[in-house]
Amino acid sequence: MDEWWNILVPADPLMLWTLAVALATNVACSLIGCYLVLRRMSLLGDALAHAVLPGLVVAFLFTGTLAIGAMFVGAFVAAVATTFLTQTLHRQGGIAQDASMGIVFTSLFALGVVLIKRYGEHVHIDAQCVLEGNLSLVTSSMIEIGGYEAPRAFFSILPVLLLNLATILLLWKELKITSFDSALATILGFRSNLIHYLLMGLVAATTVGSFEAVGSILVVAMLIVPAAAAHLLCDRLGWMLVTAAIIGALSAYGGFVASLVVETEPAGMMAVTGGLLYALAFLFSPRHGVVAAVVRNSRTTLRIVSEDLLALLFRLEELATARRLGPREAVQAVGGGFLPRLGLWLLARQRFVVAAPQLQLTDAGRRRAAQLVRSHRLWETYLVQSLGLPADHVHAPAERMEHFIDERMREELATDLGEAARDPHGRDIPGQTTAS
Amino acid sequence: MSPPLEIHDMTVAYHRKPVLWDIDLMVPEGQLVAIVGPNGAGKSTLIKAVLGLLPIASGKIEFYGKPYSQQRHLVGYVPQRETVDWDFPVSALDVVTMGTYGRLGWFRRPGVKEKSLARECLEQVGMAEYADRQIRQLSGGQQQRVFLARALVQDAQIYFMDEPFAGVDAATEQAIVTLLQELRARGKTVIVVHHELQTVRDYFDFVILLNMRLVAAGPVNEVFTTHNLQTTYGGRLTILDQAAEAVRLSE
């Protein structure tokens, strides 16, 4: 095996060309994929990517070459036919949208595979290449255009990448408004249908451009996965596109390196890397991520048990008994387990509670607890007075709400209730204290 | 001068099955207009057909005496809140700015002028501090206000609002009412699909009672009568239903 840096930074120009094709393909796909994801049309992108196959084969059978122009025409015709057939089945035939897509694209894709098998020896496309492309061999067909020599696959994806970029920059606001609110777009005079077909055309072109490198099945991963990951990470359209492009490029690079390490087809590894990056985004996205949600949730739970502890100690003081709780008892009383123990430790650290060795509220702790109990009892009073609930129905809801009633709402309630002094159970409502 | 909206014998059909029959309607200028009727009466359908979002089977629609395609710039629209994807990566300000797109035409991007206009309109609906929030981070009432601000940015003469009061908090409801009155004071015509019968008299000047056909249209104190409401809500017309069903079955 090579030295590790030779794997991370390929020195061989052929390797570099392979990497360049992979990068261009993934970025072109990621950009246009954002609009598919946002329009909830991922499945249609999938359908198109598959359905262009017979178009490619027929174009080859007619022209006898794999020239890029002929391929684009064939794919474009197939893409328009797919879009049209799906719409017609859906609208006129009353078939559900997803079923009509399922019918059209599988049939067309199968037709493409049959054509390849039948005319296999004339068509220089084999079924394997359809599945996952031929990225590791793109450098075996170098061609020269305008004095530059590059793999043919590079010349077919580069114009697509530029076309996608140019369209997105030129029609930025049109794509944005038709994707977000197509009714308003139509009313303002932007033809949503026109943009829809334009987008489908771009998806078809991108599929054709990527065909040689990644095949027509894996291209779906390149279209959808980076865009979906970027959607989890960003809340502005511009950043989403940039992020999708970066994730696409990272999957290309990561997949390429990984394929050298485990010695396999790079296209497959690129899709796998994309999937891993998506999983990372899914877990660690700051706003929508699983980890962030767990952290947020535990924080709230921690706050609630700490407040429950404070309120518990406060109520115990209120009863004119000498009974006090030890740390272990108190933790058990609010449910037991790790979070209550952590909560108690934090309360002690913030000097709201001291253990001597039984738990005692400090003055600051007592003030805070009084506000919680005030919220609780005001809410109980409110439920009885304004909603007419019986007194034995109001403790549980107040127990839940006390943690979410802030200062402002508390005083609004108090004013509303005419400065009530006692709750429905006849206990004093602690007065307002500003320090907490 | 021609009225803001005139509908002459409009029929709307899904496939061939009619859902709105032979609507004749003239909306006077500078009034707040409610479209009222039971579920499935075709209230949203009426708006969508008038705005060209649904094809009409027959009839003629004119805005200030001209077809819609020539009068786009005079028309503002507030769709139902659930028609858009609130996870879309845009800020409240972005959404409001979309109201300026019609004026800009193809290719031109909104600039400083459009953005500051959008900010002004957000401020008018009390949403200035939320301008940079992603729209999922807004409450239902705030989302509705963003839509209203977007309509304001359009600076239209005639507005269509599809259930702006649906599922909003009391503060937003009051804000919408105030806004409607301001619009009327500036001579605009506002047509609102409305669900709450008890507020029609307080909020609106003119009412359209609809149930697959036009039951009545006119000033609230003339038309919003018990008798007309009974006709509107008192069950669908069986013959109309049967006729529509016959069309559907023969397809």
XYZ file of C-alpha atoms in Angstrom:
687
model
C 0.000 0.000 0.000
C 1.036 3.631 -0.693
C 2.129 6.032 1.969
C -0.899 7.618 3.606
C -0.392 11.073 2.132
C -0.414 9.605 -1.327
C -3.892 8.391 -0.576
C -5.122 11.655 0.920
C -3.505 13.795 -1.799
C -3.256 11.798 -5.000
C -0.204 12.807 -7.021
C -1.045 10.779 -10.096
C -2.694 13.124 -12.671
C -5.116 10.380 -13.690
C -6.226 10.063 -10.093
C -6.664 13.812 -9.929
C -8.880 13.702 -12.996
C -10.995 10.999 -11.401
C -11.338 13.138 -8.297
C -12.200 16.204 -10.379
C -14.978 14.314 -12.168
C -16.314 13.086 -8.817
C -16.276 16.584 -7.307
C -17.958 18.221 -10.293
C -20.608 15.503 -10.387
C -21.449 15.716 -6.712
C -21.564 19.499 -6.586
C -23.773 19.692 -9.680
C -26.128 17.101 -8.184
C -26.192 18.644 -4.687
C -27.129 22.091 -5.984
C -30.094 21.004 -8.050
C -31.008 18.423 -5.412
C -31.734 21.212 -2.906
C -34.714 22.288 -4.977
C -35.957 18.711 -5.276
C -35.807 18.279 -1.502
C -37.441 21.629 -0.777
C -40.252 20.980 -3.265
C -40.798 17.532 -1.784
C -40.011 16.074 -5.175
C -37.154 13.765 -4.197
C -39.105 10.827 -5.584
C -39.601 12.570 -8.911
C -35.843 13.167 -9.087
C -35.381 9.462 -8.479
C -37.931 8.651 -11.168
C -36.251 10.924 -13.717
C -32.807 9.571 -12.992
C -34.008 6.068 -13.764
C -36.296 6.892 -16.623
C -33.663 8.608 -18.774
C -31.968 5.262 -19.366
C -34.055 4.127 -22.381
C -33.597 7.642 -23.800
C -29.829 7.184 -23.673
C -29.948 3.755 -25.287
C -32.335 4.819 -28.053
C -30.205 7.912 -28.727
C -27.210 5.632 -29.090
C -29.038 3.219 -31.375
C -30.047 6.109 -33.656
C -26.736 7.940 -33.783
C -24.323 5.094 -33.129
C -22.184 7.262 -30.855
C -21.968 8.103 -27.195
C -21.546 11.773 -28.123
C -22.714 14.067 -25.361
C -25.154 16.027 -27.505
C -27.082 12.959 -28.632
C -27.199 11.610 -25.091
C -28.645 14.870 -23.795
C -31.354 14.903 -26.423
C -32.295 11.284 -25.700
C -32.362 11.855 -21.954
C -34.311 15.062 -22.289
C -37.012 13.408 -24.382
C -37.229 10.578 -21.850
C -37.435 13.052 -18.961
C -40.231 15.039 -20.565
C -42.037 11.783 -21.358
C -41.714 10.675 -17.713
C -42.999 13.948 -16.331
C -45.836 13.970 -18.832
C -46.808 10.303 -18.341
C -46.776 10.592 -14.535
C -48.932 13.726 -14.667
C -51.354 12.136 -17.118
C -51.737 8.923 -15.119
C -52.263 10.999 -11.997
C -54.655 13.591 -13.397
C -56.600 11.690 -16.035
C -56.291 8.151 -14.731
C -56.952 9.060 -11.107
C -53.849 7.105 -9.984
C -52.149 8.397 -6.836
C -49.069 10.554 -7.535
C -46.560 8.164 -5.949
C -48.075 5.103 -7.617
C -48.037 6.779 -11.031
C -44.345 7.626 -10.588
C -43.644 4.077 -9.461
C -45.334 2.702 -12.564
C -43.730 5.022 -15.093
C -40.126 5.032 -13.944
C -39.784 1.344 -13.221
C -41.300 0.471 -16.600
C -39.044 2.889 -18.461
C -35.974 1.820 -16.505
C -36.735 -1.851 -17.208
C -37.191 -1.004 -20.875
C -33.761 0.599 -20.821
C -32.180 -2.483 -19.233
C -33.906 -4.771 -21.786
C -32.629 -2.606 -24.636
C -29.091 -2.767 -23.281
C -29.237 -6.547 -22.912
C -30.702 -6.966 -26.404
C -28.275 -4.632 -28.175
C -25.541 -5.064 -25.610
C -22.774 -5.854 -28.011
C -23.428 -2.686 -30.075
C -24.013 -0.388 -27.138
C -20.908 0.198 -25.115
C -22.908 0.494 -21.961
C -23.173 -2.526 -19.735
C -25.704 -3.135 -17.024
C -23.066 -2.770 -14.307
C -22.220 0.715 -15.491
C -25.906 1.629 -15.347
C -26.013 0.688 -11.695
C -22.993 2.523 -10.369
C -21.190 4.134 -13.248
C -17.568 3.732 -14.061
C -15.792 6.423 -12.126
C -12.543 4.485 -11.737
C -12.302 4.112 -15.518
C -13.241 7.637 -16.639
C -9.594 8.432 -17.311
C -9.424 5.636 -19.864
C -11.408 7.762 -22.327
C -9.610 11.075 -22.487
C -10.722 13.432 -25.222
C -9.558 16.817 -26.366
C -11.874 19.804 -26.695
C -10.591 23.273 -27.501
C -7.014 22.281 -26.807
C -7.754 20.888 -23.363
C -7.448 17.200 -22.734
C -9.684 15.740 -20.070
C -11.812 12.663 -19.453
C -14.967 12.634 -21.550
C -16.980 12.336 -18.313
C -15.500 15.675 -17.204
C -16.591 17.373 -20.408
C -20.093 16.028 -19.915
C -20.500 17.081 -16.261
C -18.741 20.480 -16.389
C -21.312 22.175 -18.669
C -24.070 20.746 -16.485
C -22.461 22.155 -13.359
C -22.130 25.564 -15.006
C -25.695 25.377 -16.319
C -27.037 24.562 -12.858
C -25.037 27.383 -11.285
C -26.079 29.887 -13.929
C -29.751 28.943 -13.681
C -29.755 29.173 -9.906
C -28.052 32.575 -9.936
C -30.183 33.962 -12.752
C -33.529 32.611 -11.523
C -32.774 32.828 -7.808
C -35.949 34.577 -6.812
C -38.148 32.730 -9.311
C -36.955 29.338 -8.044
C -37.360 30.496 -4.469
C -40.910 31.757 -4.766
C -42.208 28.887 -6.914
C -40.660 26.395 -4.478
C -42.065 28.101 -1.400
C -45.478 29.285 -2.525
C -46.373 28.311 -6.063
C -49.855 29.834 -5.803
C -48.453 33.277 -5.023
C -45.854 32.852 -7.753
C -48.585 32.140 -10.296
C -50.648 35.091 -9.107
C -47.657 37.412 -9.425
C -47.194 36.228 -12.995
C -44.314 33.765 -12.592
C -45.360 30.607 -14.384
C -44.885 27.874 -11.780
C -45.358 25.195 -14.426
C -42.643 26.649 -16.585
C -40.180 26.651 -13.683
C -41.246 23.105 -12.813
C -40.423 21.820 -16.291
C -37.199 23.808 -16.353
C -36.171 22.166 -13.107
C -37.064 18.729 -14.449
C -34.971 19.503 -17.501
C -32.031 20.406 -15.276
C -32.437 17.204 -13.278
C -32.445 15.213 -16.510
C -29.373 17.050 -17.767
C -27.611 16.495 -14.442
C -28.441 12.796 -14.567
C -27.033 12.484 -18.067
C -23.958 14.475 -17.145
C -23.360 12.194 -14.168
C -24.237 8.963 -15.936
C -20.778 7.866 -16.933
C -19.314 8.620 -13.532
C -21.943 7.371 -11.107
C -24.623 5.562 -13.150
C -28.315 6.249 -13.014
C -29.075 4.623 -9.665
C -26.350 6.088 -7.471
C -26.977 9.531 -8.936
C -30.135 9.656 -6.827
C -27.957 9.518 -3.704
C -25.862 12.414 -5.013
C -29.001 14.445 -5.792
C -30.881 13.932 -2.553
C -28.552 13.071 0.343
C -26.322 16.186 0.541
C -29.356 18.434 0.009
C -31.342 16.669 2.741
C -28.390 16.937 5.139
C -27.976 20.638 4.337
C -31.689 21.169 5.000
C -31.118 19.867 8.534
C -28.205 22.234 9.078
C -29.344 25.536 7.557
C -32.240 27.881 7.836
C -31.452 30.143 4.887
C -31.721 29.043 1.277
C -28.336 30.463 0.233
C -26.497 28.724 3.045
C -28.377 25.524 2.341
C -27.093 25.505 -1.246
C -23.521 26.266 -0.167
C -23.659 23.622 2.558
C -25.134 21.030 0.200
C -22.326 21.711 -2.275
C -19.736 21.330 0.486
C -21.297 18.097 1.747
C -21.455 16.845 -1.839
C -17.770 17.676 -2.324
C -16.864 16.045 1.005
C -18.697 12.864 0.045
C -16.887 12.841 -3.298
C -13.510 13.279 -1.666
C -14.193 10.998 1.305
C -15.647 8.288 -0.908
C -12.727 8.559 -3.286
C -10.149 8.161 -0.520
C -12.113 5.370 1.142
C -12.341 3.492 -2.138
C -8.531 3.572 -2.400
C -8.214 2.242 1.127
C -10.673 -0.619 0.779
C -10.044 -1.009 -2.972
C -13.556 -0.764 -4.332
C -15.592 1.318 -6.826
C -15.428 4.988 -5.780
C -19.036 5.824 -6.790
C -20.484 3.399 -4.269
C -18.166 4.654 -1.537
C -19.179 8.245 -2.353
C -22.836 7.399 -1.792
C -21.958 5.620 1.452
C -19.921 8.626 2.632
C -22.855 10.888 1.776
C -25.083 8.655 3.884
C -22.648 8.863 6.802
C -22.484 12.647 6.553
C -26.285 12.724 6.560
C -26.300 10.558 9.694
C -23.882 13.009 11.351
C -26.117 15.939 10.428
C -29.154 14.055 11.676
C -27.472 13.401 15.021
C -25.613 16.640 15.575
C -27.489 19.389 13.757
C -27.694 22.260 16.253
C -31.400 22.819 15.803
C -32.957 19.678 14.355
C -30.403 17.114 15.525
C -31.213 14.177 17.762
C -28.422 15.025 20.200
C -29.508 18.653 20.469
C -33.066 17.507 21.155
C -31.908 15.114 23.873
C -29.779 17.834 25.462
C -32.634 20.361 25.349
C -34.991 17.823 26.812
C -32.661 16.818 29.647
C -32.043 20.468 30.483
C -35.739 21.070 30.871
C -36.153 17.923 32.945
C -33.242 18.975 35.133
C -34.756 22.401 35.678
C -38.110 20.851 36.543
C -36.728 18.391 39.122
C -34.575 21.120 40.700
C -37.606 23.344 41.004
C -39.627 20.449 42.384
C -36.954 19.948 45.034
C -37.050 23.617 46.027
C -40.847 23.631 46.209
C -40.824 20.420 48.233
C -38.482 21.896 50.844
C -40.542 25.077 50.920
C -43.779 23.188 51.594
C -42.113 21.187 54.307
C -41.036 24.401 56.048
C -44.582 25.658 55.727
C -45.966 22.730 57.680
C -45.273 23.603 61.252
C -43.375 20.417 61.941
C -39.725 19.886 62.707
C -39.436 17.151 60.078
C -36.724 17.815 57.483
C -35.469 15.650 54.629
C -32.003 14.247 54.061
C -30.533 14.419 50.527
C -31.389 10.791 49.777
C -35.020 11.164 50.876
C -35.466 14.372 48.931
C -34.093 12.819 45.748
C -36.433 9.846 46.202
C -39.393 12.185 46.733
C -38.993 13.775 43.291
C -38.624 10.455 41.487
C -35.057 9.390 42.224
C -32.299 8.750 39.706
C -29.466 10.684 38.182
C -31.142 13.973 37.226
C -32.613 14.690 40.695
C -29.188 13.954 42.253
C -27.541 16.293 39.756
C -30.261 18.866 40.391
C -29.695 18.764 44.130
C -25.944 19.060 43.672
C -26.457 22.134 41.476
C -28.862 23.693 43.987
C -26.260 23.228 46.706
C -23.577 24.744 44.482
C -25.765 27.761 43.743
C -26.290 28.107 47.523
C -30.043 27.668 47.325
C -29.864 24.664 49.614
C -27.455 23.581 52.334
C -27.166 20.095 53.779
C -26.540 20.235 57.520
C -26.939 17.244 57.211
C -30.718 17.586 56.702
C -31.603 19.874 53.769
C -32.278 23.513 54.570
C -33.302 26.320 52.229
C -31.060 29.370 52.274
C -32.718 32.786 52.068
C -32.087 32.940 48.324
C -33.440 29.418 47.933
C -36.526 30.282 49.924
C -37.225 33.336 47.759
C -36.995 31.263 44.599
C -39.135 28.495 46.015
C -41.738 31.030 47.135
C -42.108 32.259 43.538
C -42.631 28.698 42.278
C -45.231 27.995 44.906
C -46.785 31.361 44.119
C -47.076 30.329 40.455
C -48.534 26.987 41.477
C -51.174 28.384 43.776
C -52.095 31.292 41.513
C -52.640 28.825 38.689
C -54.814 26.643 40.919
C -56.854 29.666 41.904
C -57.165 30.697 38.269
C -58.384 27.250 37.233
C -61.044 27.250 39.940
C -62.173 30.845 39.471
C -62.056 31.207 35.701
C -62.517 27.673 34.389
C -64.836 26.568 37.166
C -62.867 23.393 37.925
C -63.451 21.670 41.276
C -60.632 22.196 43.805
C -59.539 18.548 43.703
C -58.850 18.777 39.965
C -56.320 21.562 39.920
C -53.198 20.329 41.706
C -51.812 18.163 38.896
C -52.135 20.768 36.105
C -50.627 23.415 38.383
C -47.740 21.067 39.143
C -47.002 20.942 35.404
C -47.569 24.630 34.674
C -45.628 26.122 37.618
C -42.360 25.565 35.764
C -43.462 27.555 32.748
C -45.086 30.595 34.353
C -42.674 33.514 34.306
C -42.626 36.667 36.393
C -44.713 38.680 33.930
C -47.411 36.056 33.589
C -47.444 35.497 37.344
C -48.204 39.126 38.057
C -50.764 39.245 35.259
C -52.517 36.295 36.909
C -52.326 37.964 40.319
C -53.878 41.166 38.981
C -56.519 39.156 37.167
C -57.444 37.285 40.313
C -57.675 40.469 42.379
C -54.575 39.752 44.472
C -56.029 36.569 45.952
C -54.350 35.661 49.225
C -55.297 32.009 49.477
C -55.411 29.140 47.011
C -58.462 26.857 46.615
C -57.106 24.545 49.299
C -56.969 27.408 51.774
C -53.186 27.769 51.823
C -51.441 31.126 51.678
C -50.181 32.302 48.313
C -46.647 33.624 48.900
C -46.310 37.306 48.079
C -44.404 38.821 45.199
C -40.661 39.180 45.700
C -38.561 40.691 42.999
C -35.225 39.151 43.894
C -34.949 35.520 42.944
C -65.537 53.545 -13.094
C -65.669 49.761 -13.147
C -65.942 47.892 -9.830
C -62.836 46.218 -8.342
C -64.262 42.775 -9.056
C -67.041 41.709 -11.342
C -67.894 38.063 -11.945
C -70.297 37.213 -14.692
C -71.888 33.752 -14.806
C -68.820 31.861 -13.610
C -68.950 28.078 -13.228
C -66.015 26.186 -11.740
C -65.668 22.441 -12.170
C -63.190 19.827 -11.005
C -62.851 17.632 -14.062
C -66.395 18.092 -15.265
C -68.133 18.061 -11.896
C -69.301 21.574 -11.053
C -68.424 22.867 -7.600
C -69.586 26.440 -8.106
C -72.589 27.166 -10.276
C -73.272 30.323 -12.271
C -71.871 32.923 -9.926
C -72.838 36.526 -10.672
C -71.167 38.986 -8.395
C -70.140 42.605 -8.172
C -67.930 43.750 -5.304
C -68.042 47.494 -4.506
C -64.845 49.475 -3.971
C -63.338 50.292 -0.587
C -65.241 47.738 1.467
C -64.398 44.835 3.725
C -66.086 41.814 2.226
C -66.682 38.448 3.905
C -67.268 35.229 2.006
C -69.357 33.036 4.272
C -70.691 29.536 3.836
C -70.475 25.979 5.196
C -67.555 23.615 4.635
C -67.361 22.495 1.027
C -69.387 25.497 -0.129
C -66.600 26.516 -2.504
C -65.325 29.623 -0.694
C -61.625 29.025 -1.373
C -62.518 27.700 -4.797
C -64.157 31.023 -5.613
C -60.991 32.938 -4.715
C -58.694 30.544 -6.528
C -60.806 30.569 -9.663
C -60.967 34.352 -9.672
C -57.160 34.546 -9.355
C -56.597 32.054 -12.149
C -55.255 29.301 -9.880
C -58.100 27.041 -11.003
C -59.501 26.901 -14.517
C -63.074 28.087 -14.905
C -65.556 26.077 -16.948
C -67.355 29.172 -18.171
C -67.943 32.804 -17.335
C -66.056 36.067 -17.220
C -64.065 37.743 -14.458
C -62.961 41.362 -14.531
C -60.828 43.460 -12.217
C -61.606 47.124 -12.728
C -63.087 46.211 -16.092
C -60.121 44.217 -17.371
C -59.115 40.546 -17.228
C -56.797 39.430 -14.448
C -53.733 38.984 -16.636
C -53.694 42.748 -17.241
C -54.358 43.704 -13.628
C -51.979 41.489 -11.658
C -50.276 44.433 -10.003
C -53.596 45.504 -8.446
C -54.204 42.208 -6.664
C -52.818 40.950 -3.342
C -53.254 37.462 -1.934
C -52.986 35.809 1.478
C -53.264 32.020 1.133
C -54.290 29.619 3.883
C -51.464 29.178 6.322
C -51.091 25.432 5.828
C -50.572 25.697 2.066
C -46.854 26.390 2.464
C -43.978 24.462 4.012
C -42.925 26.336 7.143
C -39.663 24.361 7.299
C -38.550 26.151 4.136
C -35.168 27.809 4.821
C -36.266 31.449 4.696
C -36.632 34.227 7.267
C -39.800 36.199 7.940
C -38.221 39.098 6.058
C -37.526 36.877 3.021
C -41.173 35.819 2.897
C -42.392 39.406 3.095
C -39.921 40.464 0.408
C -41.571 37.953 -1.941
C -44.459 40.419 -2.125
C -42.219 42.706 -4.189
C -41.313 40.036 -6.760
C -44.317 40.800 -8.974
C -43.210 44.402 -9.421
C -39.628 43.362 -10.122
C -40.558 41.017 -12.960
C -38.295 38.239 -14.181
C -34.583 38.092 -13.288
C -34.299 41.314 -11.260
C -33.428 40.752 -7.620
C -34.925 42.654 -4.699
C -32.533 45.385 -3.509
C -32.199 47.716 -0.565
C -35.428 49.521 -1.423
C -37.474 46.325 -1.460
C -35.908 45.031 1.755
C -36.588 48.229 3.661
C -40.159 48.285 2.363
C -40.561 44.715 3.599
C -39.162 45.720 6.995
C -41.641 48.598 7.195
C -44.541 46.264 6.499
C -43.336 43.778 9.109
C -43.280 46.650 11.544
C -46.847 47.581 10.620
C -48.049 44.149 11.732
C -45.942 44.316 14.911
C -43.373 41.773 13.757
C -40.251 43.921 13.301
C -38.269 42.060 15.968
C -38.922 38.712 14.284
C -37.632 39.725 10.840
C -34.626 37.419 10.924
C -36.309 34.354 12.402
C -36.708 31.229 10.328
C -40.441 30.954 9.816
C -40.901 27.661 11.698
C -39.776 29.512 14.836
C -42.876 31.695 14.735
C -46.210 30.990 16.390
C -49.300 30.438 14.243
C -50.468 33.992 14.766
C -47.043 35.380 13.897
C -46.934 33.310 10.715
C -50.283 34.756 9.728
C -48.942 38.273 10.324
C -45.966 37.545 8.099
C -48.412 36.641 5.339
C -50.338 39.857 5.944
C -47.138 41.887 5.799
C -46.334 40.211 2.491
C -49.741 41.241 1.155
C -49.107 44.809 2.331
C -45.807 44.878 0.459
C -47.696 43.985 -2.710
C -49.412 47.379 -2.308
C -52.505 46.181 -4.159
C -55.928 47.741 -4.656
C -57.883 44.560 -3.987
C -56.849 41.870 -1.514
C -57.959 38.259 -1.193
C -57.403 36.523 2.140
C -58.182 32.859 2.648
C -59.198 32.320 6.295
C -56.713 34.728 7.897
C -58.471 34.308 11.251
C -58.117 30.508 11.351
C -56.200 29.302 14.409
C -54.730 32.658 15.483
C -54.486 34.057 19.017
C -56.650 36.919 20.272
C -53.865 39.496 19.837
C -53.354 38.530 16.188
C -57.087 38.573 15.515
C -57.201 42.141 16.826
C -54.131 43.072 14.780
C -55.752 41.690 11.625
C -58.978 43.599 12.263
C -57.045 46.832 12.770
C -55.116 46.178 9.601
C -58.297 45.517 7.620
C -59.720 48.814 8.819
C -56.545 50.659 7.844
C -56.706 49.125 4.410
C -60.317 50.226 4.043
C -59.393 53.726 5.181
C -56.848 53.808 2.348
C -59.598 52.894 -0.127
C -58.613 49.262 -0.629
C -61.095 46.461 -1.161
C -60.506 43.332 0.922
C -62.249 40.011 0.316
C -61.921 37.562 3.195
C -62.996 33.928 3.492
C -64.483 33.942 6.978
C -65.655 31.161 9.260
C -67.048 32.862 12.334
C -70.602 34.010 11.835
C -70.745 35.953 15.098
C -68.028 38.413 14.051
C -69.290 39.122 10.516
C -71.348 42.122 11.613
C -68.462 43.631 13.599
C -65.709 43.183 11.049
C -67.295 43.490 7.616
C -69.342 45.845 5.442
C -70.379 43.502 2.680
C -71.100 39.810 2.749
C -71.187 37.063 0.140
C -73.225 34.034 1.193
C -72.110 31.008 -0.713
C -73.092 27.368 -0.906
C -72.150 25.930 -4.281
C -74.120 28.805 -5.740
C -74.451 32.424 -4.713
C -77.190 32.644 -2.081
C -76.955 36.379 -1.587
C -74.453 39.225 -1.747
C -74.822 42.743 -0.425
C -74.310 45.088 2.519
C -74.147 43.174 5.792
C -77.185 44.817 7.366
C -79.354 44.000 4.349
C -78.124 40.555 3.416
C -76.860 38.959 6.625
C -80.337 37.864 7.705
C -81.547 34.759 9.478
C -83.491 33.793 6.403
C -80.438 34.010 4.108
C -78.260 32.170 6.606
C -80.796 29.377 6.805
C -80.773 29.114 3.045
C -76.956 29.034 3.046
C -76.458 26.561 5.857
C -79.762 24.681 5.686
C -78.409 21.672 3.887
C -77.148 21.584 0.364
C -79.507 21.774 -2.527
C -80.217 18.152 -3.312
C -80.878 18.790 -6.972
C -77.497 20.553 -7.413
C -75.767 17.670 -5.637
C -77.562 15.110 -7.762
C -76.727 16.952 -10.950
C -73.036 17.163 -10.010
C -73.035 13.495 -9.053
C -74.648 12.595 -12.385
C -71.824 14.347 -14.196
C -69.240 12.521 -12.107
C -70.808 9.102 -12.678
C -71.062 9.536 -16.420
C -67.323 10.175 -16.686
